[in-house]
Short mmCIF file of C-alpha atoms in Angstrom, two decimals:
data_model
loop_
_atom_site.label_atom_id
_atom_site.label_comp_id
_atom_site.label_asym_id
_atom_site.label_seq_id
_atom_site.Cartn_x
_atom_site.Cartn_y
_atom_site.Cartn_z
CA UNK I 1 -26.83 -14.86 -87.61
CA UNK I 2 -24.89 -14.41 -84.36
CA UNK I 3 -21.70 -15.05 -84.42
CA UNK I 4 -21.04 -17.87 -81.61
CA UNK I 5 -16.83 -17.65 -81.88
CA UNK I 6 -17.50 -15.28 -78.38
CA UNK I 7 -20.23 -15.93 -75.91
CA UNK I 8 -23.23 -13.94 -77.49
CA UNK I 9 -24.08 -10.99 -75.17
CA UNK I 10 -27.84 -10.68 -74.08
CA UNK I 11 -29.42 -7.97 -72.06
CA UNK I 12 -33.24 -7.60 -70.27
CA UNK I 13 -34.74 -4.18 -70.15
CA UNK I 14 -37.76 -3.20 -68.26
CA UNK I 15 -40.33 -0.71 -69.57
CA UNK I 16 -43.81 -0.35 -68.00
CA UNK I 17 -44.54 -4.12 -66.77
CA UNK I 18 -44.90 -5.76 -63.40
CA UNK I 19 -41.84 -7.88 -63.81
CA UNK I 20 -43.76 -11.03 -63.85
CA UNK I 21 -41.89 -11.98 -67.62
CA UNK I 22 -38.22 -11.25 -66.06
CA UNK I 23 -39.06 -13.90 -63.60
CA UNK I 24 -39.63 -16.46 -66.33
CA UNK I 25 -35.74 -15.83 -66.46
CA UNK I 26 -35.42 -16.44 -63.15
CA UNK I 27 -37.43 -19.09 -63.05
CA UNK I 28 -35.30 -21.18 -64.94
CA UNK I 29 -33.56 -21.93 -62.21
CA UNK I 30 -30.38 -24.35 -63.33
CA UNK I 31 -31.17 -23.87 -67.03
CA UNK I 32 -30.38 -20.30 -66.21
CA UNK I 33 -26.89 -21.17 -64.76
CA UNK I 34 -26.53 -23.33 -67.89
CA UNK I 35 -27.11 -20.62 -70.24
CA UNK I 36 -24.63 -18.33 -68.66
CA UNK I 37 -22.13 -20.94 -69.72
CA UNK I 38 -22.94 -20.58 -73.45
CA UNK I 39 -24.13 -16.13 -73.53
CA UNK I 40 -22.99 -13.17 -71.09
CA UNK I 41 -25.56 -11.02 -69.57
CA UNK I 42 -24.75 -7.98 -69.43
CA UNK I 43 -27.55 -5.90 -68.39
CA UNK I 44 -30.33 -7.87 -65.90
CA UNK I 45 -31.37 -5.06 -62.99
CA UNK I 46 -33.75 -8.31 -61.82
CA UNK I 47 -30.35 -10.10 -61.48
CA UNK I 48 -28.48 -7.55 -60.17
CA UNK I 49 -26.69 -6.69 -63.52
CA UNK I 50 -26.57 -2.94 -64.48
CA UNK I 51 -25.36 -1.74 -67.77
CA UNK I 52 -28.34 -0.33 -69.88
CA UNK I 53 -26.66 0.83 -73.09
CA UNK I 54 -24.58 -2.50 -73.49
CA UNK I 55 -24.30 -3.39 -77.29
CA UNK I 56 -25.65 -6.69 -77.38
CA UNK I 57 -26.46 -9.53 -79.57
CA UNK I 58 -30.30 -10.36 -78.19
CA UNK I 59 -32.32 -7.30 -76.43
CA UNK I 60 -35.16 -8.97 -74.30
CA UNK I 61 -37.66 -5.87 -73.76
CA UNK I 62 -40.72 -6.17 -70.88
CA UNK I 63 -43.27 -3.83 -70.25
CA UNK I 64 -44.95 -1.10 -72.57
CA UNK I 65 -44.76 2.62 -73.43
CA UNK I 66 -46.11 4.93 -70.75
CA UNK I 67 -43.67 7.36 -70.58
CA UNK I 68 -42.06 10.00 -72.96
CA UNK I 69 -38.64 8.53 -71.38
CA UNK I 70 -39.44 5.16 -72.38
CA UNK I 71 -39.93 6.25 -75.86
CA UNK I 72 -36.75 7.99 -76.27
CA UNK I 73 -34.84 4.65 -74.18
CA UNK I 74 -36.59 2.40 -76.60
CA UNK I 75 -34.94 3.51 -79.35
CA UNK I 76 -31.43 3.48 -77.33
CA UNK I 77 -32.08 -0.27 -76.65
CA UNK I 78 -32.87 -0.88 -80.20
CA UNK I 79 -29.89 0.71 -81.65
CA UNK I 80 -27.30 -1.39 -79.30
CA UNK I 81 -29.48 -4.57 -80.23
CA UNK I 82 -28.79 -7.06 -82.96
CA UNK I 83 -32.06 -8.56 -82.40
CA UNK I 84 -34.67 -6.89 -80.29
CA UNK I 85 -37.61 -9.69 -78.71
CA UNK I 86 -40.52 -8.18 -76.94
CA UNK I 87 -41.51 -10.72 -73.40
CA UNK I 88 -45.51 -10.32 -72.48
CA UNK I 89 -48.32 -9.12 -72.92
CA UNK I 90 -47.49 -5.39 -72.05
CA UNK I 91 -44.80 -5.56 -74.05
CA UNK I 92 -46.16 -7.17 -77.27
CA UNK I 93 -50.02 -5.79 -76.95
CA UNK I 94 -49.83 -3.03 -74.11
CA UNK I 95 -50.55 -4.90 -71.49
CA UNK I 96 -53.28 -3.54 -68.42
CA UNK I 97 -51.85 -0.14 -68.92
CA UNK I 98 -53.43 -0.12 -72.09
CA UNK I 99 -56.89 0.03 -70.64
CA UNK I 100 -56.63 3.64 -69.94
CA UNK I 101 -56.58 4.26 -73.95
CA UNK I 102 -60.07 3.17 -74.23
CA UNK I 103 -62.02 6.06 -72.69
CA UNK I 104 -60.02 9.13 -72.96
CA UNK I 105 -59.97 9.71 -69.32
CA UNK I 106 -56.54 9.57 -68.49
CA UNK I 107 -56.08 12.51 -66.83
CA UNK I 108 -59.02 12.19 -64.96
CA UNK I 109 -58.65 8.94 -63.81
CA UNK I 110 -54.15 9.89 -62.61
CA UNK I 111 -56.00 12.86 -60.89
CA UNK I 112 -58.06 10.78 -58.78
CA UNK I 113 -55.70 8.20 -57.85
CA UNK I 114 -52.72 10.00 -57.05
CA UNK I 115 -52.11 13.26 -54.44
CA UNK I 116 -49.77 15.27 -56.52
CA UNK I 117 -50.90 14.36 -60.35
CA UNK I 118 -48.40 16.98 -61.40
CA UNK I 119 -45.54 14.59 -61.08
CA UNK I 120 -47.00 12.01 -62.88
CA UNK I 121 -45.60 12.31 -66.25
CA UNK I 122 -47.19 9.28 -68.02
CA UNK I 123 -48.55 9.28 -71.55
CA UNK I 124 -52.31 9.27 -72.40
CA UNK I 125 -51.75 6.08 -74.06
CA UNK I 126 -49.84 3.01 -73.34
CA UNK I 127 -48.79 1.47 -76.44
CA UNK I 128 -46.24 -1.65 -77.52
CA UNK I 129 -42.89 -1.59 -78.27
CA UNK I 130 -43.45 -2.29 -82.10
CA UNK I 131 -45.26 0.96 -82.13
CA UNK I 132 -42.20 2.85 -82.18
CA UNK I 133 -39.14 0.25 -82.96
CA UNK I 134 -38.77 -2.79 -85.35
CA UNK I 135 -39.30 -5.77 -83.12
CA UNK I 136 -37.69 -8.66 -84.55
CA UNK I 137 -39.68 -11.70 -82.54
CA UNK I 138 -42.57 -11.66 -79.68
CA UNK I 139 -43.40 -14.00 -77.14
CA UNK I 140 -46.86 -13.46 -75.75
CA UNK I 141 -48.14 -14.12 -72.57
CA UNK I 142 -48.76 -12.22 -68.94
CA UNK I 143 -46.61 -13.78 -68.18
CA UNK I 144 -44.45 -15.46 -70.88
CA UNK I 145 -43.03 -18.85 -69.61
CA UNK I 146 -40.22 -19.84 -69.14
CA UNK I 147 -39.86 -22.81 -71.87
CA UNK I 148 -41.07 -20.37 -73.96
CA UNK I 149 -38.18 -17.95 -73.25
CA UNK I 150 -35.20 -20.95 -73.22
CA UNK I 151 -37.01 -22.37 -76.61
CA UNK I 152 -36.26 -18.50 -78.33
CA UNK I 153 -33.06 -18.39 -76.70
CA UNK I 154 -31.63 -21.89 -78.04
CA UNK I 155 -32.90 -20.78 -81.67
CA UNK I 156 -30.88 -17.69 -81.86
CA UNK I 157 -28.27 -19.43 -80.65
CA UNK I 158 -28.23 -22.25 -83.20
CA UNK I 159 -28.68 -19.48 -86.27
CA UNK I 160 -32.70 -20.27 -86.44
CA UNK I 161 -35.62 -17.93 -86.47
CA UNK I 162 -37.90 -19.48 -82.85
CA UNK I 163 -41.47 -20.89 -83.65
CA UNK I 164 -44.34 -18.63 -83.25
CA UNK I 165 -46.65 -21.01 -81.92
CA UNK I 166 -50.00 -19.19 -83.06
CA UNK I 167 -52.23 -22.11 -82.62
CA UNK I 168 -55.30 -21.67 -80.42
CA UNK I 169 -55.60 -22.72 -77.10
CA UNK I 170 -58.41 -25.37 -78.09
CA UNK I 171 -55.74 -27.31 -79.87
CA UNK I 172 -53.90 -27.53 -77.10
CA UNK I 173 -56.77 -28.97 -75.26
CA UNK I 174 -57.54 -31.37 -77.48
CA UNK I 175 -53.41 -32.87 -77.39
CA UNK I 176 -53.60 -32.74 -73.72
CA UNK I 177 -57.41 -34.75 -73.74
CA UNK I 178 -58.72 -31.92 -71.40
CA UNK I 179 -62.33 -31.78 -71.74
CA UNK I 180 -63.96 -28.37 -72.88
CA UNK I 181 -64.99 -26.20 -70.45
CA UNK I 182 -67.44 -24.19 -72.64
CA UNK I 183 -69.14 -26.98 -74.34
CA UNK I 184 -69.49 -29.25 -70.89
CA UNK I 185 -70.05 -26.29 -68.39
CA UNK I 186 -70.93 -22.96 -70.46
CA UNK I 187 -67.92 -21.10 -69.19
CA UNK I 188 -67.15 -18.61 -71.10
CA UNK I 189 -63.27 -19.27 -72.75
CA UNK I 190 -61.39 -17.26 -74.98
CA UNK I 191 -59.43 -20.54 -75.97
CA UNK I 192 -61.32 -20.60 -79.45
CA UNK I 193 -59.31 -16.99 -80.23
CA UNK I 194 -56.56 -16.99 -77.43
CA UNK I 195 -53.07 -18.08 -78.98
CA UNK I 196 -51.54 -21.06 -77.03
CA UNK I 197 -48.19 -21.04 -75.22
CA UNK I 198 -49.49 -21.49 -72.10
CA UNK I 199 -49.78 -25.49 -72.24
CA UNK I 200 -53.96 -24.90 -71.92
CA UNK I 201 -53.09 -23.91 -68.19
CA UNK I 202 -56.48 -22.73 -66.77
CA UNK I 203 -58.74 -25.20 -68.82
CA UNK I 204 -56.79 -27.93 -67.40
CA UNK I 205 -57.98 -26.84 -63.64
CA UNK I 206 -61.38 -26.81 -65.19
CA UNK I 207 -61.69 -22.71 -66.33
CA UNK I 208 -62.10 -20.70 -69.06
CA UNK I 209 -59.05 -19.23 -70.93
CA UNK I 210 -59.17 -15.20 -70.11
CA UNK I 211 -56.68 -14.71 -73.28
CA UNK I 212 -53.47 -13.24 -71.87
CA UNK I 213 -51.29 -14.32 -74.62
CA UNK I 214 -53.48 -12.65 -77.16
CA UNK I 215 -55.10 -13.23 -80.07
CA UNK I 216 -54.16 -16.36 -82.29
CA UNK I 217 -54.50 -16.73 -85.58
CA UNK I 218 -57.44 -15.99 -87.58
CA UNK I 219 -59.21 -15.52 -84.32
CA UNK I 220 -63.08 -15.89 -85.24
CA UNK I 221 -64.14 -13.36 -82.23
CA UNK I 222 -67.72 -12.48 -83.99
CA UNK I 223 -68.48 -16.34 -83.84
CA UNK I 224 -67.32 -16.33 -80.03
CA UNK I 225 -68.83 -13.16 -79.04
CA UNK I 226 -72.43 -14.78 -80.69
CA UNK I 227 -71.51 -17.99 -78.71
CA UNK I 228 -71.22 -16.15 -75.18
CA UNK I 229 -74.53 -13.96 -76.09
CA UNK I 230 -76.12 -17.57 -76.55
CA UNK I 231 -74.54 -18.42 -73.04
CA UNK I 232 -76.15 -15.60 -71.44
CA UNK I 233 -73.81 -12.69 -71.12
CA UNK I 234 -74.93 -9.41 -71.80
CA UNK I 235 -72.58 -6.88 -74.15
CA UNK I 236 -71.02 -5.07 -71.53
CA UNK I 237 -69.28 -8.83 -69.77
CA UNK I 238 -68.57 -10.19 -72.92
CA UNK I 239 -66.39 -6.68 -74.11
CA UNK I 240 -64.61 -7.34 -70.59
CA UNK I 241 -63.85 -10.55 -71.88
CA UNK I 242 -61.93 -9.36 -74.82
CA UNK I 243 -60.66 -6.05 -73.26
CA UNK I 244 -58.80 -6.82 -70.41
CA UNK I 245 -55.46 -7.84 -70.71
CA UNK I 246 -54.45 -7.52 -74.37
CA UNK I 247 -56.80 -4.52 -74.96
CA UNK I 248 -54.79 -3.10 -77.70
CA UNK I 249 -54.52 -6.37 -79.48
CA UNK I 250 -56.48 -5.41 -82.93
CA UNK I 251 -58.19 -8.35 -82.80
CA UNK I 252 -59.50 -8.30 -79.22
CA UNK I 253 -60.01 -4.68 -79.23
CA UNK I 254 -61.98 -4.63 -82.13
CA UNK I 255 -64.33 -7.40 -80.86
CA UNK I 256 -64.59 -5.54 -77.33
CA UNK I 257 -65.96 -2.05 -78.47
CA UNK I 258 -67.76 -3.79 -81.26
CA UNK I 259 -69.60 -5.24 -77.97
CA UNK I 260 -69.51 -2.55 -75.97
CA UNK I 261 -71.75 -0.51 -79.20
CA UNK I 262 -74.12 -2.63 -78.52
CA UNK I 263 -74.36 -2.96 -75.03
CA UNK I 264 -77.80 -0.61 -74.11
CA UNK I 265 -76.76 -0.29 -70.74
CA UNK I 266 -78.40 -3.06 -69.14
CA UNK I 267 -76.86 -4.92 -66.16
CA UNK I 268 -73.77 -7.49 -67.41
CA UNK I 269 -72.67 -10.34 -65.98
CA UNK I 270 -69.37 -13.04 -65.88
#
């Protein structure tokens, strides 16, 4: 429990990411000024605040393992952390980076992209932070939002463990009254296996859930994967469907190369 006699300390580290998740901090706007009142930040670089091995009460961690440096600062960050919570997708499942650990072609691909590949010193796979450290709560999501974030925040605070909100997607639909995009329009949505968190955001603008905050619960994805066969799209579309942004998700990466074995090279479609 922390101990609230002193304003807890908090810090936000960045790792491999885009820094769409610090922005949910941002984003909060006057809740943000609010919280300030009740915790001290004391490392934020997205906020101007620089003090990376600050011992602190709550470690917020975005981004995922690319680098050996990363992997040795990891473990800094966990040691001067009380509790340690991983923000997004890249954080919590590896994010887009982790794409490159499907193939094996990592150096092949940093060779073609960049001029001088020598100075690239990334790893040949991206990987989460609970990889290497004990995470003690993740928020999904690329990116995470910002209720989310405040909702984790106030729990700590008050001595409770947050909610992990695994429920799928479709439940969230069906609160909301939003009509079902797959069953009235054939899209293909992920919402039947995609965790929600995200209030149902892209079904309620009429399309399909692409899953970036990962796999729910007891995802079904063989059932899914047979439903968007039925729907027309050919192995190679519906693997892109599970491997895109939470690609190291076991769930979801399971269920894309299980499609990709089966795809016999014929042309795939969205």
């Amino acid at each position: 429990m922390i101990n609230l006699e002193k304003r807890p300390r908090i810090a936000v580290h960045k790792f491999s990411s885009c820094d769409g998740c610090q922005l949910a901090f941002l984003n909060l706007g006057g809740d943000l000024l609010e919280l300030t009142k009740r915790v001290e930040i004391m490392h934020f670089l997205e906020a101007g605040l620089d003090d990376p091995e600050a011992k602190v009460d709550i470690a917020f961690v975005e981004g995922s393992l690319s680098t050996q440096d990363e992997i040795e600062r990891i473990h800094k960050v966990r040691e001067s952390s009380r509790y340690m919570i991983t923000i997004g997708a890249c954080a919590t499942a590896g994010g887009l980076q982790a794409l490159r650990n499907l193939d094996n072609q990592h150096e092949q691909w940093r060779d073609a992209i960049y001029a001088k590949p020598e100075f690239i010193k990334t790893l040949n796979h991206a990987r989460p932070i609970a990889d290497e450290v004990r995470v003690d709560f993740e928020l999904w999501g690329c990116p995470i939002n910002s209720r989310q974030l405040l909702a984790a925040v106030n729990s700590l605070l008050f001595g409770v463990p947050p909610i992990d909100d695994r429920d799928k997607v479709c439940l969230e639909c069906k609160r909301q009254q939003r009509v079902c995009v797959m069953v009235t329009e054939d899209k293909p949505c992920l919402g039947p296996v995609t965790r929600t968190g995200c209030g149902a955001l892209c079904p309620s603008f009429g399309r399909d859930c692409y899953g970036c905050y990962g796999p729910a619960d007891n995802p079904n994805t063989a059932s899914l994967s047979g439903r968007f066969a039925g729907l027309g799209l050919l192995p190679g579309a519906i693997a892109r469907r599970f491997l895109l942004i939470n690609s190291a998700a076991p769930a979801f990466h399971d269920a894309g190369l299980i499609a990709r074995s089966s795809d016999t090279g014929g042309e795939s479609h969205d």
